PDB file of C-alpha atoms in Angstrom:
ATOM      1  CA  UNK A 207       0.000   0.000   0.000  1.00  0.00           C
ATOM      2  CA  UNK A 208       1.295   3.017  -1.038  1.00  0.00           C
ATOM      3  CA  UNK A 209       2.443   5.661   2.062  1.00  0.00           C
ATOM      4  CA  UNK A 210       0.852   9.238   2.050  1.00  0.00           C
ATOM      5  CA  UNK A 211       3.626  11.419   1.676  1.00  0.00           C
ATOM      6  CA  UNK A 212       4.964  13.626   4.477  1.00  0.00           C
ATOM      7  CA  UNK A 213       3.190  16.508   5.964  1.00  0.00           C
ATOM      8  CA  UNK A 214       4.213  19.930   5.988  1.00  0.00           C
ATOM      9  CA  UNK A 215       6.431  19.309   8.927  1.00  0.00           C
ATOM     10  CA  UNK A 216       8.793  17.026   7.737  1.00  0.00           C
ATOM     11  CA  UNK A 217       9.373  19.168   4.450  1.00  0.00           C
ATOM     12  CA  UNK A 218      10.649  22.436   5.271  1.00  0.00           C
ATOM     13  CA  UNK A 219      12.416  23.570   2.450  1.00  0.00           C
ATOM     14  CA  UNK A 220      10.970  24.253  -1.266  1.00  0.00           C
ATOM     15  CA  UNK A 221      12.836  21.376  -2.540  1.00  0.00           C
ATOM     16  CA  UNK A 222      11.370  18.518  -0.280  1.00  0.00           C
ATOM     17  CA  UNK A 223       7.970  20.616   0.104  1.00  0.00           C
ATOM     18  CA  UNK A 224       8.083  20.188  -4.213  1.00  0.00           C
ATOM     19  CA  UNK A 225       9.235  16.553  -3.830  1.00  0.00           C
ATOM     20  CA  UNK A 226       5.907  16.154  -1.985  1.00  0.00           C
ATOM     21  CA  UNK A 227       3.684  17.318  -3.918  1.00  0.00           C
ATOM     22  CA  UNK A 228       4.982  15.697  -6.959  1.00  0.00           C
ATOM     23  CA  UNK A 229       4.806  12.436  -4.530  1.00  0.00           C
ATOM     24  CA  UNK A 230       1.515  13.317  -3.679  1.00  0.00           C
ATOM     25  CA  UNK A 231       0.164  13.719  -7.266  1.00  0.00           C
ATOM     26  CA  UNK A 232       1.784  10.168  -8.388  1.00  0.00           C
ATOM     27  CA  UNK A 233       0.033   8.544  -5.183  1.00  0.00           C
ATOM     28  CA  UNK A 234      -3.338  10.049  -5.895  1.00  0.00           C
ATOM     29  CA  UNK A 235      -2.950   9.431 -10.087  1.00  0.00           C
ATOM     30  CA  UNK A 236      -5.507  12.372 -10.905  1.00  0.00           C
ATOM     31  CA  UNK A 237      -5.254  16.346 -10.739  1.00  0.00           C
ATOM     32  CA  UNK A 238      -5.627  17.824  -7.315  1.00  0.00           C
ATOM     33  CA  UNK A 239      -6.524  21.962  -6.367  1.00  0.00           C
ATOM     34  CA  UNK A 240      -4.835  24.061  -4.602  1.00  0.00           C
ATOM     35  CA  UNK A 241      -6.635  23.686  -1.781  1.00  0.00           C
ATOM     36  CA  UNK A 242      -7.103  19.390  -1.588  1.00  0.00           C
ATOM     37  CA  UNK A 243      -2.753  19.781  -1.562  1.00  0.00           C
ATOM     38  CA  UNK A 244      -2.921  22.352   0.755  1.00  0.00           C
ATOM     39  CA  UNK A 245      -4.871  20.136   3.356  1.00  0.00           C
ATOM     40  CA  UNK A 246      -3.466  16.817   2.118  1.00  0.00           C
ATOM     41  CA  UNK A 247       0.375  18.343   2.971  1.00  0.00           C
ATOM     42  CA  UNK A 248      -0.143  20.896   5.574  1.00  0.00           C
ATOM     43  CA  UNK A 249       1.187  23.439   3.796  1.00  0.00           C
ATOM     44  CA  UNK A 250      -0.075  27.422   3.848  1.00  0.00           C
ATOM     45  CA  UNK A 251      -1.995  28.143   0.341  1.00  0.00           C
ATOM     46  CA  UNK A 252       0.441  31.044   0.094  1.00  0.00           C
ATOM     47  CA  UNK A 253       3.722  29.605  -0.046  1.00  0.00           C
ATOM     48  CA  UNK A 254       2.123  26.559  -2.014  1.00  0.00           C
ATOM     49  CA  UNK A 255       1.048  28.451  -5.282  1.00  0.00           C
ATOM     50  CA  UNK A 256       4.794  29.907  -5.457  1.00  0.00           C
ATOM     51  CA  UNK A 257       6.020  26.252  -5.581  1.00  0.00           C
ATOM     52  CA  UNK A 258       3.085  25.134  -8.230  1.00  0.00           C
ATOM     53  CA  UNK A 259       3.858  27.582 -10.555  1.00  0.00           C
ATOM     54  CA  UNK A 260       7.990  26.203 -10.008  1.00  0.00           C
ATOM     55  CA  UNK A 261       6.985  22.858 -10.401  1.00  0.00           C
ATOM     56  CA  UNK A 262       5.064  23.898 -13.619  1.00  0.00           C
ATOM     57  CA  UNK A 263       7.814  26.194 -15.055  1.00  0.00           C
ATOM     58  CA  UNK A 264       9.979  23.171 -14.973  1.00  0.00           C
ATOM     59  CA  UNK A 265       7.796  20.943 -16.678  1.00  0.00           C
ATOM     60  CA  UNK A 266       7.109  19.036 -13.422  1.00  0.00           C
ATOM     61  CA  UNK A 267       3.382  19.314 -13.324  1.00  0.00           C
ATOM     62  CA  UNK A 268       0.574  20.897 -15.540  1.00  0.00           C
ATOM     63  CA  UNK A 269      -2.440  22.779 -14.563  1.00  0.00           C
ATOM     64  CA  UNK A 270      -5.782  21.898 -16.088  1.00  0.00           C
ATOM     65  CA  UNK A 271      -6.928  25.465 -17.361  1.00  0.00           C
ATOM     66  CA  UNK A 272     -10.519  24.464 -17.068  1.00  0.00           C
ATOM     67  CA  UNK A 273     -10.640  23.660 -13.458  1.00  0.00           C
ATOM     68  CA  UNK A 274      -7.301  25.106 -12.283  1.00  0.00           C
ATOM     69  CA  UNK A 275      -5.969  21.207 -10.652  1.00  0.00           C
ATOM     70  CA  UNK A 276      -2.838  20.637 -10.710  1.00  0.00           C
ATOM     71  CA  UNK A 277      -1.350  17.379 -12.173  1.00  0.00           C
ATOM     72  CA  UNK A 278       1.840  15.748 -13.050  1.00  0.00           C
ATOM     73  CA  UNK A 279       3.198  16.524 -16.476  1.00  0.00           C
ATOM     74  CA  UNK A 280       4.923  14.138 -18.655  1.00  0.00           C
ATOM     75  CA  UNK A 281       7.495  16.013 -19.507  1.00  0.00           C
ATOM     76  CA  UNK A 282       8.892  14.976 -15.911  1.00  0.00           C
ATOM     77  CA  UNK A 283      10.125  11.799 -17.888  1.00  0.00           C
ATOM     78  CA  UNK A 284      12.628  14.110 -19.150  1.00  0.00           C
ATOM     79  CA  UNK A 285      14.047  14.307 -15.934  1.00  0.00           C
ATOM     80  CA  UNK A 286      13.207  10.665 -15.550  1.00  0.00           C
ATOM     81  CA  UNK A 287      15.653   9.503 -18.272  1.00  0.00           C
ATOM     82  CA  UNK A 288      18.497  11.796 -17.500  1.00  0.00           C
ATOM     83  CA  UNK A 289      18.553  10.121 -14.176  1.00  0.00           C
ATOM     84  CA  UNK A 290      18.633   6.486 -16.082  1.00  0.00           C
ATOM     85  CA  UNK A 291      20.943   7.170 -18.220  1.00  0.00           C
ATOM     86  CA  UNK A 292      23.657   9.085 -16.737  1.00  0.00           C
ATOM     87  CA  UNK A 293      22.913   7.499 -13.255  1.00  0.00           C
ATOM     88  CA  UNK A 294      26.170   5.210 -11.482  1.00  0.00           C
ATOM     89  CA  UNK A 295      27.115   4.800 -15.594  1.00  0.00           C
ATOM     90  CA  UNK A 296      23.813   3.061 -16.548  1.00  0.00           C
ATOM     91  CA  UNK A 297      24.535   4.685 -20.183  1.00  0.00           C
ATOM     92  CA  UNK A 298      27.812   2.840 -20.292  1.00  0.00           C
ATOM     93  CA  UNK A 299      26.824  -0.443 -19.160  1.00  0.00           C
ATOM     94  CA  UNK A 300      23.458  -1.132 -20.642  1.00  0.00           C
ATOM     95  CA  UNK A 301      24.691  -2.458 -24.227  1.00  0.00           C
ATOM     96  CA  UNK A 302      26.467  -4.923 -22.025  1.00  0.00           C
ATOM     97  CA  UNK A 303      23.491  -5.542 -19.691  1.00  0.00           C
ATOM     98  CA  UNK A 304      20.918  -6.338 -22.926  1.00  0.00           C
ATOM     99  CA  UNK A 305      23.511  -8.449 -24.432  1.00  0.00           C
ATOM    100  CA  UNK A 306      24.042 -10.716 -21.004  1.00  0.00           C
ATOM    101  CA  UNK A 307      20.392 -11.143 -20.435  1.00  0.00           C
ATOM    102  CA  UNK A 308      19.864 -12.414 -23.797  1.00  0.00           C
ATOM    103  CA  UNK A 309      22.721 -14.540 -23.494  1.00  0.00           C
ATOM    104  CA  UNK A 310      21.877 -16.319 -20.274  1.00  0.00           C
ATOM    105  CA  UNK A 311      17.813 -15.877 -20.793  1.00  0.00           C
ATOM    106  CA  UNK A 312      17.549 -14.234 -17.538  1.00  0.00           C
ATOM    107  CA  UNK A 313      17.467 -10.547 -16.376  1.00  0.00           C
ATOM    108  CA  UNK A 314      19.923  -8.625 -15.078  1.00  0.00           C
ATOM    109  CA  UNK A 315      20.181  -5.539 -12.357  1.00  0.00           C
ATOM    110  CA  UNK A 316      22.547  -2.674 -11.556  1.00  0.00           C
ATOM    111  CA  UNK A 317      22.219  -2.081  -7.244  1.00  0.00           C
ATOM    112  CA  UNK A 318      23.206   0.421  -5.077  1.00  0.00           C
ATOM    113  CA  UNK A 319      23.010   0.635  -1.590  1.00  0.00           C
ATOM    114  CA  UNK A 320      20.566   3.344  -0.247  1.00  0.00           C
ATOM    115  CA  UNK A 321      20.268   3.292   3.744  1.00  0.00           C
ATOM    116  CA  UNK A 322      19.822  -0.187   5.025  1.00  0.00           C
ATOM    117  CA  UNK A 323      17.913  -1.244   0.952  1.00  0.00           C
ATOM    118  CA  UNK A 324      19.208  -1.652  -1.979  1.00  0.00           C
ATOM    119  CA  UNK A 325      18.362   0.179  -5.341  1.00  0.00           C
ATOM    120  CA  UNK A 326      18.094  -1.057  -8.585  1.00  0.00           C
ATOM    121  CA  UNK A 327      19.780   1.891 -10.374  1.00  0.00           C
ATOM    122  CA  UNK A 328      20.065   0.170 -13.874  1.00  0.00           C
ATOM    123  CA  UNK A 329      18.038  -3.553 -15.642  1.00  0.00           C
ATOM    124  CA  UNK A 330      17.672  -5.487 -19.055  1.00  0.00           C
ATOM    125  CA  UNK A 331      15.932  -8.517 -19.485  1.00  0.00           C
ATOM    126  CA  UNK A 332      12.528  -9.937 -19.644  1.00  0.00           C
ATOM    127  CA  UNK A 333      12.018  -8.500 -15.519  1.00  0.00           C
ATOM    128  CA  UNK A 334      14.002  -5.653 -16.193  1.00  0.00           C
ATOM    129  CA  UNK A 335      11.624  -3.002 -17.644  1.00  0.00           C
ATOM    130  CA  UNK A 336      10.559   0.972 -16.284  1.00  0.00           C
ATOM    131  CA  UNK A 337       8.981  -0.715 -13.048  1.00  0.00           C
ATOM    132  CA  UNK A 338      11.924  -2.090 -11.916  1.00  0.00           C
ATOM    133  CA  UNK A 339      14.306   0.985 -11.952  1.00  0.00           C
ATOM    134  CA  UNK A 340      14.251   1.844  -7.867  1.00  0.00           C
ATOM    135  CA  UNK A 341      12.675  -0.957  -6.733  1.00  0.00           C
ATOM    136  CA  UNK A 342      14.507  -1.941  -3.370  1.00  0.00           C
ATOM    137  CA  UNK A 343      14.676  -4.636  -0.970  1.00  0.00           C
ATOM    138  CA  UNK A 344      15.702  -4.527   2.752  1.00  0.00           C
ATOM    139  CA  UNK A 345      19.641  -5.147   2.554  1.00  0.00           C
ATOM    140  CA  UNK A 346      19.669  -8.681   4.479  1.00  0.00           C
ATOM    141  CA  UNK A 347      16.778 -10.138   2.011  1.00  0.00           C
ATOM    142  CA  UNK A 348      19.228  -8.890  -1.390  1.00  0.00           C
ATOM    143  CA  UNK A 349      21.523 -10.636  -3.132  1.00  0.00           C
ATOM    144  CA  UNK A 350      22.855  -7.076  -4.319  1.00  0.00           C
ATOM    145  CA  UNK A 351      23.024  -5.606  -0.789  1.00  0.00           C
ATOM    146  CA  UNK A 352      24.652  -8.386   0.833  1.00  0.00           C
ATOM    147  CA  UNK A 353      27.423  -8.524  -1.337  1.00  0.00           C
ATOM    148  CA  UNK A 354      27.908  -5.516  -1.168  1.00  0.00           C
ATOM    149  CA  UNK A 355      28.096  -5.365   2.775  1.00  0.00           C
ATOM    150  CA  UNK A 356      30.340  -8.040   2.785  1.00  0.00           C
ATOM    151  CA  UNK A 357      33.160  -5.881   1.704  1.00  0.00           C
ATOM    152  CA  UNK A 358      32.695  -3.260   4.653  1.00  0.00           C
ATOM    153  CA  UNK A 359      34.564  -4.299   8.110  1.00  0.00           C
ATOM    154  CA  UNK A 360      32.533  -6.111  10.163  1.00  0.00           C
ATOM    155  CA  UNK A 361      32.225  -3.546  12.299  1.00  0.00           C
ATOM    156  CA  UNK A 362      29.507  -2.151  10.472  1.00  0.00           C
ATOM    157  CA  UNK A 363      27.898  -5.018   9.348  1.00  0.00           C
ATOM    158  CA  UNK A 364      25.171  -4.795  12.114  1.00  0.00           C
ATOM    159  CA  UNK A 365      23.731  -1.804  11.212  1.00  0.00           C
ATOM    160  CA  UNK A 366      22.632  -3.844   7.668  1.00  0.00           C
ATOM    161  CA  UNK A 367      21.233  -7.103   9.925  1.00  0.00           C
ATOM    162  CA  UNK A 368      17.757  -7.821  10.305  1.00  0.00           C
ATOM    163  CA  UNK A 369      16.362  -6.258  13.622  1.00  0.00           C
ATOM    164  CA  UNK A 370      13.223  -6.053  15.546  1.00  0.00           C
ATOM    165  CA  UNK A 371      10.367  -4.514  13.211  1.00  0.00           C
ATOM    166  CA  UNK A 372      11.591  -6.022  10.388  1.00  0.00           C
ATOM    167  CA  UNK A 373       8.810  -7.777   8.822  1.00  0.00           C
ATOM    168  CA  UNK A 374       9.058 -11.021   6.173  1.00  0.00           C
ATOM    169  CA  UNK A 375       8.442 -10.726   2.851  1.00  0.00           C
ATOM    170  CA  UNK A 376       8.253 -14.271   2.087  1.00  0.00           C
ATOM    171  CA  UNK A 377       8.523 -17.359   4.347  1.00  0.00           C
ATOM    172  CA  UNK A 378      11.953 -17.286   3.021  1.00  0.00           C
ATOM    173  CA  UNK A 379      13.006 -14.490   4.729  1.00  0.00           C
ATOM    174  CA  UNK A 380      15.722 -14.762   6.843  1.00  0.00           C
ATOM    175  CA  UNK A 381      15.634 -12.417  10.021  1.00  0.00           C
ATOM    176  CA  UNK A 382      18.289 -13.895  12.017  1.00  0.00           C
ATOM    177  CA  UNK A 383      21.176 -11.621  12.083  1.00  0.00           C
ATOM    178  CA  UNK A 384      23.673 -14.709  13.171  1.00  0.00           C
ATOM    179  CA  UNK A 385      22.606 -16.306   9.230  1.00  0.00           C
ATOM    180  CA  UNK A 386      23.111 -12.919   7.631  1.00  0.00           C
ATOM    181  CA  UNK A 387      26.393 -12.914   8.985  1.00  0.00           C
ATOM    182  CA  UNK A 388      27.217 -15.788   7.872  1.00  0.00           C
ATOM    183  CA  UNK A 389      25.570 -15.127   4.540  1.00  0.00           C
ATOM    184  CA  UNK A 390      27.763 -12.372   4.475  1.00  0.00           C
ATOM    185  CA  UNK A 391      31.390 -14.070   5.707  1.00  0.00           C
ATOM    186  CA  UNK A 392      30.811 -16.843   2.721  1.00  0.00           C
ATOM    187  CA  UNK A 393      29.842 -13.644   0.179  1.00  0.00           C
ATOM    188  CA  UNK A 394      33.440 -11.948   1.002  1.00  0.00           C
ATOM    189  CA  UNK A 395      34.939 -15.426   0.270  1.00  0.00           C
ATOM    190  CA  UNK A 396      33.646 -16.526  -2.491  1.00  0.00           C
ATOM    191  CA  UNK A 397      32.855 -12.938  -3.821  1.00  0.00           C
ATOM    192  CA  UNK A 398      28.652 -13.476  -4.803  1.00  0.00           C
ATOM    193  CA  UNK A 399      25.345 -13.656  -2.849  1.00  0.00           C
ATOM    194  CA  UNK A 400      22.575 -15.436  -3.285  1.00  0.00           C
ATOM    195  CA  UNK A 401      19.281 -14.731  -2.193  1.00  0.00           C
ATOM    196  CA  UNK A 402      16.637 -17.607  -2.681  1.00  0.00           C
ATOM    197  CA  UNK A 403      12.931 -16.142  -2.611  1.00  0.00           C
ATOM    198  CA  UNK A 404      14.124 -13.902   0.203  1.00  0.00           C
ATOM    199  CA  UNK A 405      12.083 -10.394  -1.227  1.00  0.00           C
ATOM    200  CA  UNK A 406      10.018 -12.701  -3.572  1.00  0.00           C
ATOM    201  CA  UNK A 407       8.430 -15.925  -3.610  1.00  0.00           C
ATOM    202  CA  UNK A 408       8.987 -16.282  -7.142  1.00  0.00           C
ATOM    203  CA  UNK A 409      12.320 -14.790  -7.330  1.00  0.00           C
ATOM    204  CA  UNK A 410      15.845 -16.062  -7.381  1.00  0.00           C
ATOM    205  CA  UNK A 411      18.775 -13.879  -7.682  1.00  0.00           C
ATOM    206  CA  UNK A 412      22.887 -14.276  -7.146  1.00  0.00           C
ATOM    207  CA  UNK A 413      24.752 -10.889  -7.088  1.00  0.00           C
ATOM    208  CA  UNK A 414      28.839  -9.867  -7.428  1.00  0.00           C
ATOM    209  CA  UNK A 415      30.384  -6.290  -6.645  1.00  0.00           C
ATOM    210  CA  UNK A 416      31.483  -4.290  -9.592  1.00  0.00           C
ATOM    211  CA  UNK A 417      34.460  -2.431  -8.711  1.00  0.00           C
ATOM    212  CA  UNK A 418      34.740   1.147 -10.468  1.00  0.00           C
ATOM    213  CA  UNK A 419      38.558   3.327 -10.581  1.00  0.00           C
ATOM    214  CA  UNK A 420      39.002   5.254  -7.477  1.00  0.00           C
ATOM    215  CA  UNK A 421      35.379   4.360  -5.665  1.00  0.00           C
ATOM    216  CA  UNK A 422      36.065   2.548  -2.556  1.00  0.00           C
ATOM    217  CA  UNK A 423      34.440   0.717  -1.050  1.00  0.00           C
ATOM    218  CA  UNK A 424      33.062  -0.740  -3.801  1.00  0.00           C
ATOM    219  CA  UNK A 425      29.155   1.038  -4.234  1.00  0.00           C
ATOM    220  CA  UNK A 426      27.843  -1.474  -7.107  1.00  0.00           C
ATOM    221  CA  UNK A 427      26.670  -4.939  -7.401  1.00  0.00           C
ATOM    222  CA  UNK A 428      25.273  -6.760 -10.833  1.00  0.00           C
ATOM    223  CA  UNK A 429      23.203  -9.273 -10.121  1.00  0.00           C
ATOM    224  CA  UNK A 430      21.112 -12.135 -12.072  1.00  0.00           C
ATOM    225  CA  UNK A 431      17.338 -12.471 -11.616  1.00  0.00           C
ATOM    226  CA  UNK A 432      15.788 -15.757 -12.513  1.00  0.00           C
ATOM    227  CA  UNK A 433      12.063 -17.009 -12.264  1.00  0.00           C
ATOM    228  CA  UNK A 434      12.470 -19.602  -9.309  1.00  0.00           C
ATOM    229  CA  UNK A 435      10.757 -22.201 -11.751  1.00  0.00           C
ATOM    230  CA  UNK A 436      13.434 -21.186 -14.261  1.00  0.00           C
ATOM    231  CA  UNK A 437      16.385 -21.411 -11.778  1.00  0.00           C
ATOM    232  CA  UNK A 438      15.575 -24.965 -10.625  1.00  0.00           C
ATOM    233  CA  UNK A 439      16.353 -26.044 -14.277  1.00  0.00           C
ATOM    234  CA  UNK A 440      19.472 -24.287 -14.261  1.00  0.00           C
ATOM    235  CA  UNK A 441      23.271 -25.571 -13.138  1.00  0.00           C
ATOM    236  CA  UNK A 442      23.872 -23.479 -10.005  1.00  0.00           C
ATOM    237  CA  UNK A 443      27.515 -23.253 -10.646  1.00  0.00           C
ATOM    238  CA  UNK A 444      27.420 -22.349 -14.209  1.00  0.00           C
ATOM    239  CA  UNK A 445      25.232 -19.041 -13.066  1.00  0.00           C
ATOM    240  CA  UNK A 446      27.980 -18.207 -10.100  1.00  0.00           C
ATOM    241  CA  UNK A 447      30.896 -18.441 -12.815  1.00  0.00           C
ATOM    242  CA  UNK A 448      28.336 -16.178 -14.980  1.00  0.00           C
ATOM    243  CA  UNK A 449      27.536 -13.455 -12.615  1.00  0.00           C
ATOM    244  CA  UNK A 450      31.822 -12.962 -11.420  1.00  0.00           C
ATOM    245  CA  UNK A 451      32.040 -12.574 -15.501  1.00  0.00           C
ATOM    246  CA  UNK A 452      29.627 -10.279 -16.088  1.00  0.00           C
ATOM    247  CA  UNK A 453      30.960  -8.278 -12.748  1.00  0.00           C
ATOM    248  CA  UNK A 454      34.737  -8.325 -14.514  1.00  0.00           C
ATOM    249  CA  UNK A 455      33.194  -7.403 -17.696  1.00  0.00           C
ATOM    250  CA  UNK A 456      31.571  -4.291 -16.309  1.00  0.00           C
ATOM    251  CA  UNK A 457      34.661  -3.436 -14.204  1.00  0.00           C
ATOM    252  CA  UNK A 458      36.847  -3.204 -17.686  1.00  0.00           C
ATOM    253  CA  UNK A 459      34.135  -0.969 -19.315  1.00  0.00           C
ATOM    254  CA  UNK A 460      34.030   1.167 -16.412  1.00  0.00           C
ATOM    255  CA  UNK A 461      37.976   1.185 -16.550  1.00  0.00           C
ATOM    256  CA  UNK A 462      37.496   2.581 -19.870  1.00  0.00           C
ATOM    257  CA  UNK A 463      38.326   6.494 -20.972  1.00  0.00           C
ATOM    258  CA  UNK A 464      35.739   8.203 -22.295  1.00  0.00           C
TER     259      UNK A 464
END
């Protein structure tokens, strides 16, 4: 279920007070009045037409000139795709992406790590369309975050673990810390994660970092997704060989000058 976004006190600047309306609009998925966003948001009516006619001016939102409501404009995609494409070097690594997934028949994902989630940033494949791209998954239930973690001293690995609150996504879902440790100590040796239906039932996916020039420590992790009826007809090995490839092959594009 989709959150209501913040009210008016947890948004005090024009940036994050815009970011909430636009939020706002997206939730709702039809125009709104000044008023309706007003009271939805907390926000003074004053302050809040200033920002509307911002978010208009850059091609943000639209107003309706028939009934004055305000609603999100598509020229936002604009914005959208600059963010894909220049984004942790999605525009250098998606010929390589396409080409993998089509190779190995499954989809593949570009993570980053975001808090204690982590965020697909960049996909291809069958799986890997428009509603992917920010998807995220608690760190401890990701083959992408733990992987990831694994490479940080274990000092800090706690903050990542699964802790009181956290709820299952699956019955897979592992919520012992003591496992995600050692999820994590057998990730740093081996160098890939797996995560078996951990963030979906239907999901299997096996992750390895992807090292870029002068970024340390490392901040992205490729990873293969595979139907969990598909992966059970697939050699287990042959996809952890697959995924360290695909991670060197990325590295050397990335070591590339442009």
């Amino acid at each position: 279920m989709s959150q209501s976004p913040p009210r008016h006190e947890r948004t005090a600047t024009p940036l994050t007070q815009g970011i909430a309306v636009v939020r706002l609009l997206l939730q709702r998925g039809y125009a709104l009045g000044v008023t309706q966003i007003a009271n939805e948001l907390g926000m003074p009516k004053s302050s809040l037409h200033r920002l509307l006619k911002t978010l208009c001016q850059i091609g943000f939102l639209q107003q309706n000139p028939r009934n004055y409501r305000y609603g999100v404009d598509a020229r936002i995609f604009e914005f959208v795709h600059e963010v894909a494409a220049h984004f942790a070097h999605n525009m250098r690594l998606d010929a390589e992406l396409r080409k993998t997934a089509a190779a190995l028949d499954a989809s593949v994902y570009v993570d980053m790590l975001g808090g204690r989630y982590a965020y697909v940033v960049c996909a291809a494949g069958d799986e890997g369309n428009t509603m992917r791209l920010g998807q995220n998954s608690l760190i401890h239930s990701s083959s992408p975050g733990k992987v990831l973690v694994a490479q940080m001293p274990e000092s800090e690995w706690p903050k990542y673990a699964p802790r009181e609150g956290d709820e299952a996504t699956t019955p897979h879902t592992n919520l012992s810390p003591e496992r995600f440790y050692a999820q994590l100590r057998q990730a740093r040796e081996k160098g890939f994660a797996w995560n078996i239906r951990e963030s979906s039932k239907d999901h299997v996916s096996i992750a390895a970092i992807v090292r870029e020039p002068l970024v340390n420590p490392p901040r992205l992790a490729v990873a293969l997704l595979l139907r969990h009826d598909v992966y059970i007809h697939r050699d287990q090995a042959e996809l952890e060989q697959s995924v360290l490839k695909l991670a060197a092959r990325l590295e050397r594009i990335l070591a590339m000058k442009r």
